[in-house]
Coordinates of C-alpha atoms in Angstrom, one line a residue:
X5 CA -15.1 -86.8 -122.3
X6 CA -18.8 -86.9 -121.4
X7 CA -21.2 -89.8 -122.2
X8 CA -24.7 -89.5 -123.6
X9 CA -27.3 -90.9 -121.3
X10 CA -30.3 -90.7 -123.5
X11 CA -32.7 -93.4 -122.6
X12 CA -34.8 -95.4 -125.0
X13 CA -37.8 -97.5 -124.0
X14 CA -40.0 -99.8 -125.9
X15 CA -42.9 -102.1 -125.3
X16 CA -43.5 -105.0 -127.7
X17 CA -46.4 -107.3 -127.4
X18 CA -45.8 -110.6 -129.4
X19 CA -48.4 -113.3 -130.2
X20 CA -46.2 -116.4 -129.5
X21 CA -48.7 -119.3 -130.0
X22 CA -52.5 -119.5 -130.1
X23 CA -52.5 -120.2 -126.4
X24 CA -49.7 -117.9 -125.1
X25 CA -48.8 -114.3 -125.2
X26 CA -45.5 -112.7 -124.1
X27 CA -45.1 -109.1 -123.1
X28 CA -41.5 -107.7 -123.4
X29 CA -40.5 -104.5 -121.8
X30 CA -36.9 -103.2 -122.6
X31 CA -35.1 -100.1 -121.3
X32 CA -31.6 -99.2 -122.2
X33 CA -29.1 -96.3 -121.9
X34 CA -26.3 -95.4 -124.2
X35 CA -22.9 -94.3 -122.8
X36 CA -19.7 -95.3 -124.7
X37 CA -18.8 -99.0 -124.9
X38 CA -15.6 -100.8 -124.0
X39 CA -14.1 -103.2 -126.5
X40 CA -12.8 -106.8 -126.4
X41 CA -10.8 -108.8 -128.8
X42 CA -12.9 -111.7 -130.1
X43 CA -9.9 -113.9 -130.6
X44 CA -8.9 -113.5 -127.0
X45 CA -12.4 -114.6 -125.9
X46 CA -12.2 -117.5 -128.2
X47 CA -9.2 -118.8 -126.3
X48 CA -11.1 -119.5 -123.1
X49 CA -10.9 -123.3 -122.6
X50 CA -13.9 -125.4 -121.8
X51 CA -13.8 -126.5 -118.1
X52 CA -14.8 -130.1 -117.6
X53 CA -16.4 -130.5 -114.2
X54 CA -16.1 -134.3 -114.2
X55 CA -13.6 -136.7 -115.7
X56 CA -16.0 -137.9 -118.4
X57 CA -19.2 -135.9 -118.1
X58 CA -22.1 -136.5 -120.6
X59 CA -24.8 -134.1 -121.7
X60 CA -28.2 -134.5 -120.1
X61 CA -31.1 -135.5 -122.3
X62 CA -32.2 -132.9 -124.9
X63 CA -32.4 -129.3 -123.7
X64 CA -35.0 -127.1 -125.4
X65 CA -32.8 -123.9 -125.2
X66 CA -32.1 -123.0 -128.8
X67 CA -33.4 -126.3 -130.1
X68 CA -30.0 -127.9 -130.2
X69 CA -29.2 -131.3 -128.7
X70 CA -26.3 -133.8 -128.6
X71 CA -26.8 -137.6 -129.0
X72 CA -24.2 -140.3 -128.4
X73 CA -24.2 -144.0 -129.4
X74 CA -21.5 -146.6 -129.4
X75 CA -20.6 -145.6 -132.9
X76 CA -21.2 -141.9 -133.2
X77 CA -21.9 -138.5 -131.6
X78 CA -24.4 -136.3 -133.4
X79 CA -25.6 -132.7 -132.9
X80 CA -29.2 -132.0 -133.9
X81 CA -31.4 -128.9 -134.4
X82 CA -34.8 -130.2 -133.6
X83 CA -35.1 -133.4 -135.6
X84 CA -32.5 -132.4 -138.2
X85 CA -28.9 -133.5 -137.9
X86 CA -26.2 -130.8 -138.2
X87 CA -23.1 -133.1 -138.0
X88 CA -22.0 -136.6 -136.9
X89 CA -18.7 -137.5 -135.4
X90 CA -17.5 -141.1 -136.0
X91 CA -16.1 -142.9 -132.9
X92 CA -15.8 -146.0 -135.0
X93 CA -15.1 -146.4 -138.7
X94 CA -18.2 -146.6 -140.9
X95 CA -18.4 -149.9 -142.9
X96 CA -15.9 -149.8 -145.8
X97 CA -17.8 -150.0 -149.1
X98 CA -17.5 -153.0 -151.4
X99 CA -14.6 -152.6 -153.7
X100 CA -12.5 -150.4 -151.4
X101 CA -9.5 -151.8 -149.5
X102 CA -10.2 -152.1 -145.8
X103 CA -6.9 -150.2 -145.1
X104 CA -9.0 -147.1 -145.7
X105 CA -11.1 -147.6 -142.6
X106 CA -10.8 -144.7 -140.2
X107 CA -12.5 -143.1 -137.2
X108 CA -12.2 -139.7 -135.6
X109 CA -13.8 -137.4 -138.3
X110 CA -17.1 -135.6 -139.0
X111 CA -19.5 -137.0 -141.6
X112 CA -22.1 -136.4 -142.6
X113 CA -22.2 -132.6 -142.3
X114 CA -25.5 -131.4 -143.5
X115 CA -27.1 -128.1 -144.6
X116 CA -30.2 -126.6 -143.0
X117 CA -32.4 -128.3 -145.6
X118 CA -30.8 -131.7 -144.9
X119 CA -28.4 -131.9 -147.8
X120 CA -25.2 -133.8 -147.2
X121 CA -22.2 -131.6 -147.9
X122 CA -19.3 -134.0 -147.1
X123 CA -18.2 -137.5 -148.3
X124 CA -16.5 -140.5 -146.8
X125 CA -14.7 -143.2 -148.7
X126 CA -15.0 -141.2 -151.9
X127 CA -14.4 -143.3 -155.0
X128 CA -11.5 -141.2 -156.2
X129 CA -9.6 -140.8 -152.8
X130 CA -10.9 -143.3 -150.3
X131 CA -8.6 -141.9 -147.5
X132 CA -10.5 -138.6 -147.4
X133 CA -13.2 -138.5 -144.8
X134 CA -15.6 -135.5 -144.3
X135 CA -13.9 -133.1 -141.9
X136 CA -10.6 -134.7 -140.8
X137 CA -7.1 -133.8 -139.8
X138 CA -3.7 -135.4 -140.7
X139 CA -0.2 -134.6 -141.7
X140 CA 1.5 -136.1 -144.8
X141 CA 5.2 -135.7 -144.6
X142 CA 6.6 -136.1 -141.1
X143 CA 9.6 -137.4 -139.3
X144 CA 9.6 -139.1 -135.9
X145 CA 12.8 -140.6 -134.3
X146 CA 14.3 -141.1 -137.7
X147 CA 11.1 -142.7 -139.2
X148 CA 9.2 -141.2 -142.1
X149 CA 5.5 -141.3 -141.3
X150 CA 2.5 -140.4 -143.4
X151 CA -0.7 -140.0 -141.4
X152 CA -2.8 -139.0 -144.4
X153 CA -2.3 -141.6 -147.1
X154 CA -3.4 -144.7 -145.3
X155 CA -2.2 -147.0 -148.1
X156 CA 1.4 -146.1 -147.3
X157 CA 0.9 -148.1 -144.0
X158 CA 3.2 -145.9 -142.0
X159 CA 0.8 -143.9 -139.9
X160 CA -2.8 -143.6 -138.8
X161 CA -5.2 -141.2 -137.0
X162 CA -8.2 -142.4 -135.1
X163 CA -10.6 -141.8 -132.3
X164 CA -9.3 -142.5 -128.8
X165 CA -11.9 -141.5 -126.2
X166 CA -14.9 -139.2 -125.4
X167 CA -14.1 -136.8 -122.6
X168 CA -17.4 -135.0 -122.5
X169 CA -20.6 -134.1 -124.3
X170 CA -22.4 -130.9 -123.3
X171 CA -25.6 -129.0 -124.0
X172 CA -25.8 -125.6 -122.3
X173 CA -26.3 -121.9 -123.1
X174 CA -22.7 -121.5 -124.3
X175 CA -23.1 -124.1 -127.0
X176 CA -23.9 -127.7 -127.7
X177 CA -21.1 -130.2 -128.5
X178 CA -18.5 -132.7 -127.4
X179 CA -14.9 -133.0 -126.3
X180 CA -12.9 -136.0 -127.8
X181 CA -9.3 -137.2 -128.1
X182 CA -7.7 -138.6 -131.3
X183 CA -4.4 -140.5 -131.5
X184 CA -1.7 -140.2 -134.1
X185 CA 0.2 -143.4 -134.1
X186 CA 2.6 -145.5 -136.3
X187 CA 1.0 -148.2 -138.4
X188 CA 4.1 -150.3 -138.7
X189 CA 5.9 -152.0 -135.8
X190 CA 7.0 -150.9 -133.3
X191 CA 3.6 -149.1 -132.7
X192 CA 4.1 -145.8 -131.1
X193 CA 1.4 -143.3 -130.0
X194 CA 3.0 -140.0 -131.1
X195 CA 0.4 -137.2 -130.7
X196 CA -2.8 -136.7 -128.9
X197 CA -5.2 -134.4 -130.7
X198 CA -8.1 -133.0 -128.6
X199 CA -11.1 -131.7 -130.5
X200 CA -13.7 -129.5 -128.9
X201 CA -16.7 -129.3 -131.3
X202 CA -19.3 -126.7 -130.4
X203 CA -22.5 -125.8 -132.4
X204 CA -24.4 -122.6 -131.8
X205 CA -28.1 -121.7 -132.3
X206 CA -28.8 -119.6 -135.4
X207 CA -31.9 -118.3 -137.1
X208 CA -32.1 -121.5 -139.1
X209 CA -30.8 -120.1 -142.4
X210 CA -27.3 -121.5 -141.7
X211 CA -25.5 -123.8 -139.4
X212 CA -22.5 -122.7 -137.3
X213 CA -20.0 -124.8 -135.4
X214 CA -16.4 -124.6 -134.2
X215 CA -13.6 -127.0 -134.0
X216 CA -10.7 -126.3 -131.6
X217 CA -7.8 -128.7 -132.1
X218 CA -4.9 -129.1 -129.7
X219 CA -2.1 -131.5 -130.9
X220 CA 0.3 -132.5 -128.1
X221 CA 3.3 -134.8 -128.1
X222 CA 3.0 -138.0 -126.1
X223 CA 6.7 -138.8 -126.0
X224 CA 10.0 -136.9 -125.4
X225 CA 10.7 -137.2 -129.1
X226 CA 9.5 -134.3 -131.3
X227 CA 7.3 -134.9 -134.4
X228 CA 8.8 -132.8 -137.3
X229 CA 6.1 -131.8 -139.8
X230 CA 8.0 -131.3 -143.0
X231 CA 7.4 -128.7 -145.7
X232 CA 4.8 -130.1 -148.0
X233 CA 2.0 -128.9 -150.4
X234 CA -0.9 -130.3 -148.4
X235 CA -1.8 -131.6 -144.9
X236 CA -3.6 -130.2 -141.9
X237 CA -7.3 -129.5 -141.1
X238 CA -9.2 -130.8 -144.2
X239 CA -12.6 -130.9 -145.7
X240 CA -13.8 -133.4 -148.3
X241 CA -17.0 -132.5 -150.3
X242 CA -19.5 -134.6 -152.2
X243 CA -18.3 -137.1 -154.8
X244 CA -20.7 -135.5 -157.3
X245 CA -18.6 -132.3 -157.0
X246 CA -15.6 -133.8 -158.7
X247 CA -14.4 -132.0 -161.8
X248 CA -14.7 -134.8 -164.4
X249 CA -16.4 -135.4 -167.7
X250 CA -17.8 -138.7 -166.3
X251 CA -17.6 -140.4 -162.9
X252 CA -17.4 -144.1 -162.4
X253 CA -18.2 -145.6 -159.1
X254 CA -16.6 -148.5 -157.2
X255 CA -19.4 -150.7 -158.7
X256 CA -18.4 -149.7 -162.2
X257 CA -21.6 -147.7 -162.7
X258 CA -21.9 -144.1 -163.8
X259 CA -22.4 -141.2 -161.3
X260 CA -23.9 -137.8 -162.1
X261 CA -21.4 -134.9 -161.9
X262 CA -22.6 -131.6 -160.4
X263 CA -20.8 -128.3 -160.7
X264 CA -18.7 -127.0 -157.8
X265 CA -15.9 -124.5 -157.1
X266 CA -14.0 -122.7 -154.3
X267 CA -14.0 -119.1 -153.2
X268 CA -11.6 -117.4 -150.7
X269 CA -11.4 -113.9 -149.1
X270 CA -9.4 -112.6 -152.0
X271 CA -12.0 -113.6 -154.5
X272 CA -10.0 -116.4 -155.9
X273 CA -11.3 -119.8 -157.1
X274 CA -9.9 -123.2 -157.6
X275 CA -6.7 -122.5 -159.5
X276 CA -5.6 -119.0 -158.4
X277 CA -6.6 -119.7 -154.8
X278 CA -4.3 -122.7 -154.3
X279 CA -1.7 -122.0 -151.6
X280 CA -2.9 -118.4 -151.1
X281 CA -2.8 -117.2 -147.5
X282 CA -6.4 -116.7 -146.6
X283 CA -8.8 -116.0 -143.8
X284 CA -11.5 -118.3 -145.1
X285 CA -12.4 -120.7 -147.9
X286 CA -15.8 -121.7 -149.2
X287 CA -16.6 -124.9 -151.1
X288 CA -19.8 -124.6 -153.0
X289 CA -21.8 -126.4 -155.6
X290 CA -25.2 -127.7 -156.6
X291 CA -27.2 -130.5 -155.1
X292 CA -30.2 -131.6 -157.2
X293 CA -29.9 -128.4 -159.1
X294 CA -29.9 -126.1 -156.0
X295 CA -27.0 -124.3 -154.4
X296 CA -25.2 -125.3 -151.1
X297 CA -22.0 -124.3 -149.5
X298 CA -19.7 -124.9 -146.6
X299 CA -17.2 -122.2 -145.5
X300 CA -14.3 -122.7 -143.1
X301 CA -13.0 -119.6 -141.2
X302 CA -9.4 -119.8 -139.9
X303 CA -8.9 -118.0 -136.5
X304 CA -6.6 -115.0 -136.6
X305 CA -4.3 -116.4 -133.9
X306 CA -3.8 -119.8 -135.7
X307 CA -0.1 -120.8 -136.3
X308 CA 1.2 -118.9 -139.4
X309 CA -2.1 -117.1 -139.9
X310 CA -3.4 -116.2 -142.4
X311 CA -2.7 -119.8 -143.3
X312 CA -2.0 -121.1 -146.7
X313 CA -4.9 -123.2 -148.1
X314 CA -4.5 -126.2 -150.4
X315 CA -7.3 -126.1 -153.0
X316 CA -7.3 -129.3 -155.2
X317 CA -7.4 -128.6 -158.9
X318 CA -10.1 -131.2 -159.7
X319 CA -11.4 -132.6 -156.4
X320 CA -13.9 -131.1 -153.9
X321 CA -11.4 -131.0 -151.0
X322 CA -9.2 -128.4 -149.4
X323 CA -7.2 -128.0 -146.2
X324 CA -5.5 -125.2 -144.2
X325 CA -1.8 -126.2 -144.5
X326 CA 0.8 -124.3 -142.4
X327 CA 3.3 -126.8 -143.6
X328 CA 3.2 -125.1 -147.1
X329 CA 5.4 -122.4 -145.6
X330 CA 8.1 -124.7 -144.1
X331 CA 8.7 -127.4 -141.5
X332 CA 7.8 -127.0 -137.8
X333 CA 8.0 -129.1 -134.7
X334 CA 5.3 -130.4 -132.3
X335 CA 6.8 -131.5 -129.0
X336 CA 5.9 -131.3 -125.3
X337 CA 6.9 -127.7 -125.1
X338 CA 5.3 -126.7 -128.4
X339 CA 1.7 -128.0 -128.9
X340 CA -0.2 -126.9 -132.0
X341 CA -3.5 -125.2 -131.1
X342 CA -5.8 -124.3 -134.0
X343 CA -9.4 -123.0 -134.2
X344 CA -11.7 -123.2 -137.2
X345 CA -15.4 -122.1 -137.6
X346 CA -17.7 -123.8 -140.1
X347 CA -20.7 -122.1 -141.8
X348 CA -23.1 -124.3 -143.8
X349 CA -25.8 -122.8 -146.0
X350 CA -28.2 -123.7 -148.8
X351 CA -27.0 -120.8 -150.9
X352 CA -24.0 -119.8 -152.9
X353 CA -21.3 -118.1 -150.7
X354 CA -21.8 -114.4 -150.0
X355 CA -18.4 -112.9 -149.5
X356 CA -19.7 -109.8 -147.6
X357 CA -21.7 -112.0 -145.2
X358 CA -18.7 -114.4 -144.7
X359 CA -16.4 -111.5 -144.0
X360 CA -18.8 -110.1 -141.4
X361 CA -18.8 -113.6 -139.8
X362 CA -15.0 -113.6 -139.7
X363 CA -14.8 -110.1 -138.2
X364 CA -17.5 -111.0 -135.7
X365 CA -15.3 -114.0 -134.6
X366 CA -11.8 -112.6 -134.9
X367 CA -12.0 -108.9 -135.1
X368 CA -12.1 -106.2 -132.4
X369 CA -15.6 -106.2 -131.1
X370 CA -17.6 -103.6 -129.1
X371 CA -19.2 -104.9 -126.0
X372 CA -21.6 -103.4 -123.5
X373 CA -22.8 -104.3 -120.0
X374 CA -26.3 -105.9 -120.3
X375 CA -28.5 -106.7 -117.3
X376 CA -32.1 -106.8 -116.4
X377 CA -35.0 -108.6 -114.6
X378 CA -37.2 -111.4 -115.7
X379 CA -40.7 -111.9 -114.2
X380 CA -43.3 -114.6 -115.1
X381 CA -46.9 -114.1 -114.3
X382 CA -46.0 -111.1 -112.2
X383 CA -43.5 -112.9 -110.0
X384 CA -39.6 -112.8 -110.2
X385 CA -38.4 -115.8 -112.3
X386 CA -35.5 -117.4 -110.3
X387 CA -32.9 -119.9 -111.7
X388 CA -33.8 -119.2 -115.3
X389 CA -31.2 -119.5 -118.0
X390 CA -30.9 -116.5 -120.4
X391 CA -28.7 -116.3 -123.4
X392 CA -28.1 -113.6 -126.1
X393 CA -27.0 -115.1 -129.4
X394 CA -25.4 -112.7 -132.0
X395 CA -27.2 -112.5 -135.3
X396 CA -24.1 -113.7 -137.1
X397 CA -23.8 -116.8 -135.0
X398 CA -21.2 -118.0 -132.6
X399 CA -20.7 -118.0 -128.8
X400 CA -23.5 -116.2 -126.9
X401 CA -23.5 -114.2 -123.7
X402 CA -25.3 -115.9 -121.0
X403 CA -26.5 -115.7 -117.3
X404 CA -28.8 -117.3 -114.7
X405 CA -31.3 -115.3 -112.7
X406 CA -31.1 -114.9 -108.9
X407 CA -33.9 -115.2 -106.5
X408 CA -35.2 -111.7 -107.4
X409 CA -35.1 -112.5 -111.2
X410 CA -32.0 -110.3 -111.8
X411 CA -29.4 -111.3 -114.4
X412 CA -26.2 -109.9 -115.8
X413 CA -24.9 -111.3 -119.1
X414 CA -21.4 -112.7 -119.4
X415 CA -19.2 -113.3 -122.4
X416 CA -17.0 -115.6 -120.2
X417 CA -16.2 -116.0 -116.6
X418 CA -14.2 -112.8 -116.5
X419 CA -16.3 -110.5 -118.7
X420 CA -19.8 -109.3 -117.8
X421 CA -21.0 -107.9 -121.1
X422 CA -22.6 -108.8 -124.5
X423 CA -21.5 -108.0 -128.0
X424 CA -23.0 -104.8 -129.5
X425 CA -25.3 -105.5 -132.4
X426 CA -28.5 -107.4 -133.3
X427 CA -29.3 -110.8 -131.8
X428 CA -31.8 -113.0 -130.1
X429 CA -32.6 -113.6 -126.5
X430 CA -33.6 -117.1 -125.4
X431 CA -34.9 -117.9 -121.9
X432 CA -35.6 -121.3 -120.3
X433 CA -36.5 -122.6 -116.8
X434 CA -36.0 -126.4 -117.5
X435 CA -33.4 -128.0 -115.3
X436 CA -32.1 -131.5 -115.0
X437 CA -32.6 -133.7 -111.9
X438 CA -29.7 -136.1 -111.3
X439 CA -31.8 -138.4 -109.1
X440 CA -34.7 -138.9 -111.4
X441 CA -32.6 -138.4 -114.5
X442 CA -35.3 -136.3 -116.0
X443 CA -35.8 -132.7 -117.1
X444 CA -38.2 -130.6 -115.2
X445 CA -41.3 -129.4 -117.1
X446 CA -40.6 -126.2 -119.0
X447 CA -42.7 -123.4 -117.6
X448 CA -42.2 -121.0 -120.4
X449 CA -43.8 -121.1 -123.9
X450 CA -41.7 -122.1 -127.0
X451 CA -41.7 -118.5 -128.0
X452 CA -39.2 -117.8 -125.2
X453 CA -37.2 -121.0 -125.3
X454 CA -36.9 -121.7 -129.0
X455 CA -38.1 -118.7 -131.1
X456 CA -36.8 -116.0 -128.8
X457 CA -36.9 -112.2 -128.8
X458 CA -35.0 -110.2 -131.4
X459 CA -33.1 -107.3 -129.9
X460 CA -30.1 -105.0 -130.6
X461 CA -27.5 -104.4 -127.9
X462 CA -26.4 -100.8 -128.0
X463 CA -23.2 -99.2 -126.8
X464 CA -23.2 -98.4 -123.1
X465 CA -25.3 -99.8 -120.3
X466 CA -28.2 -101.9 -121.5
X467 CA -31.1 -102.7 -119.2
X468 CA -33.4 -105.3 -120.7
X469 CA -36.3 -106.5 -118.6
X470 CA -38.6 -109.3 -119.6
X471 CA -42.2 -109.6 -118.2
X472 CA -43.5 -112.9 -119.4
X473 CA -47.0 -114.4 -119.0
X474 CA -48.8 -117.4 -120.4
X475 CA -52.5 -116.7 -120.9

C-alpha cells in the first residue's frame, strides 16, 4: 500500500519579547505512522546514574524545578509550588494525638492559581494525609497489622530515604523509599515502597504529575492483604469539603463548609460510584466560591484494573482499592507495581477532557519519526536540549543536538519518535558545570526555553527545523 508524500511547509515569525525575535521554519512529510502502546512506554524505569544523585539547581526548561530541604521535597513551576513531599512529619496540631504523626506523603498539593487541594491531620480523620498509601487489613507471620489506622498501633508507613531528585527534559521530580513496618514489638520492616514522582510541563491551565509505586517484600514471609472495603493509594481533600451541616475544629471553633463531590468515568458521584471499577476519579469542590478539582487516573496495566475505588459517603477522600475484590499476596516473587496520574485544575471536572488524558496516557497512540536541525544566529546549535510536550500533558519526546545542530526525538531509549498531535517545542542550551556548581548562561530567549513553539506532529516523517536569532 503506497504512502502519501505530500509536503507541507510553513514559516512563522513570532515576536517573543521586546528585545528578541525568533524565526521558525518547519517542513514535514506525511506517510503512514506506526503505533506504540502508551502503557508499554510508561513502564520504562528511571535509570539512576549515581547511588543518590540530586537535581542540579533550577533549570529553565519548562519552568519546572525541584527543591529539597531537611524536611521536604517540593516541585515548583516558576515561583508557584505544585506539590510537597514530606520527609518528616509536619507538626501535629494542638488537640490531636501525636500518634497521628506521619511522613512519606504529598501535601500540600496545589492548583495552578495556588489553591491548596489536599489536607493533613484533618479534624475528622487525623490519620489521612494528602496523597498517601497504606493497607488496612493485612496479615504478616500470624500478626494482624493495620498500616492505615495509626491509633490501632499495629503498623506504620513512613519515609525512609531519598534516592534521587532530577530535573531534565523527561520530567522533574524525585525518587524516594518508604517503609511499612510493625508499630508493636518486635519491630519488623515488612515492605519497601518506592515512589517515583514526576511532574510535566503544561500550558499552565492544569498541573500534571505521576506517581509510580513499587511495593516489595523485605523478608521471606509474605504480606497478605486481606479483602476489605478500603485501602491502597489514597487522596484526602480539604477539610472544608466535608459533607456536614456544621464543622467544628480541634479548637472547638466553627469552620465553613464548602460544597464538594466525586465524578468517575461512568458519570457516577459519591454514592453510586463507591466500589465501581473505574479508570479515573475526580474530587471537586469550591474554594472561596470558585471551582477546583483533582483527578486521579489509574494506569490500564495496574493490578486488577480497572480498579475498584472507595468513595467515602461524607468525607472528601477516596482511594483505588484492589483489595475490594479479594485478598492478595505481596512477597519477594510478587511485588505490587502501580501507576497513577494526577491532574489538578481550577475548574470543575470535564469528563471528555479527562477521558482524552487517560487515552493519551494508556491507550494505543500513533507516533511518528520527528527530526530536524536547530541554528542560532545562522550557526548550528550544538548540545542543545529539545523536548516536545503533548498538549494533554505527560512524558515528552526529547533529544540533544549534535555538532551540526541535528536532532531526532525519542520517546524512550528504544523508540525514536514523538506522539502524533498538538504540542509545544521547548529548546534550551543551559548546562550544569560540576566544578563550579553553576548553570551556564542561557543563550536563548525565554520564548524558546519557557514559552515554546506550538506545533502539531503529523503521521509520517516530520522534519522540523528551527532557525533562531536574538535581535
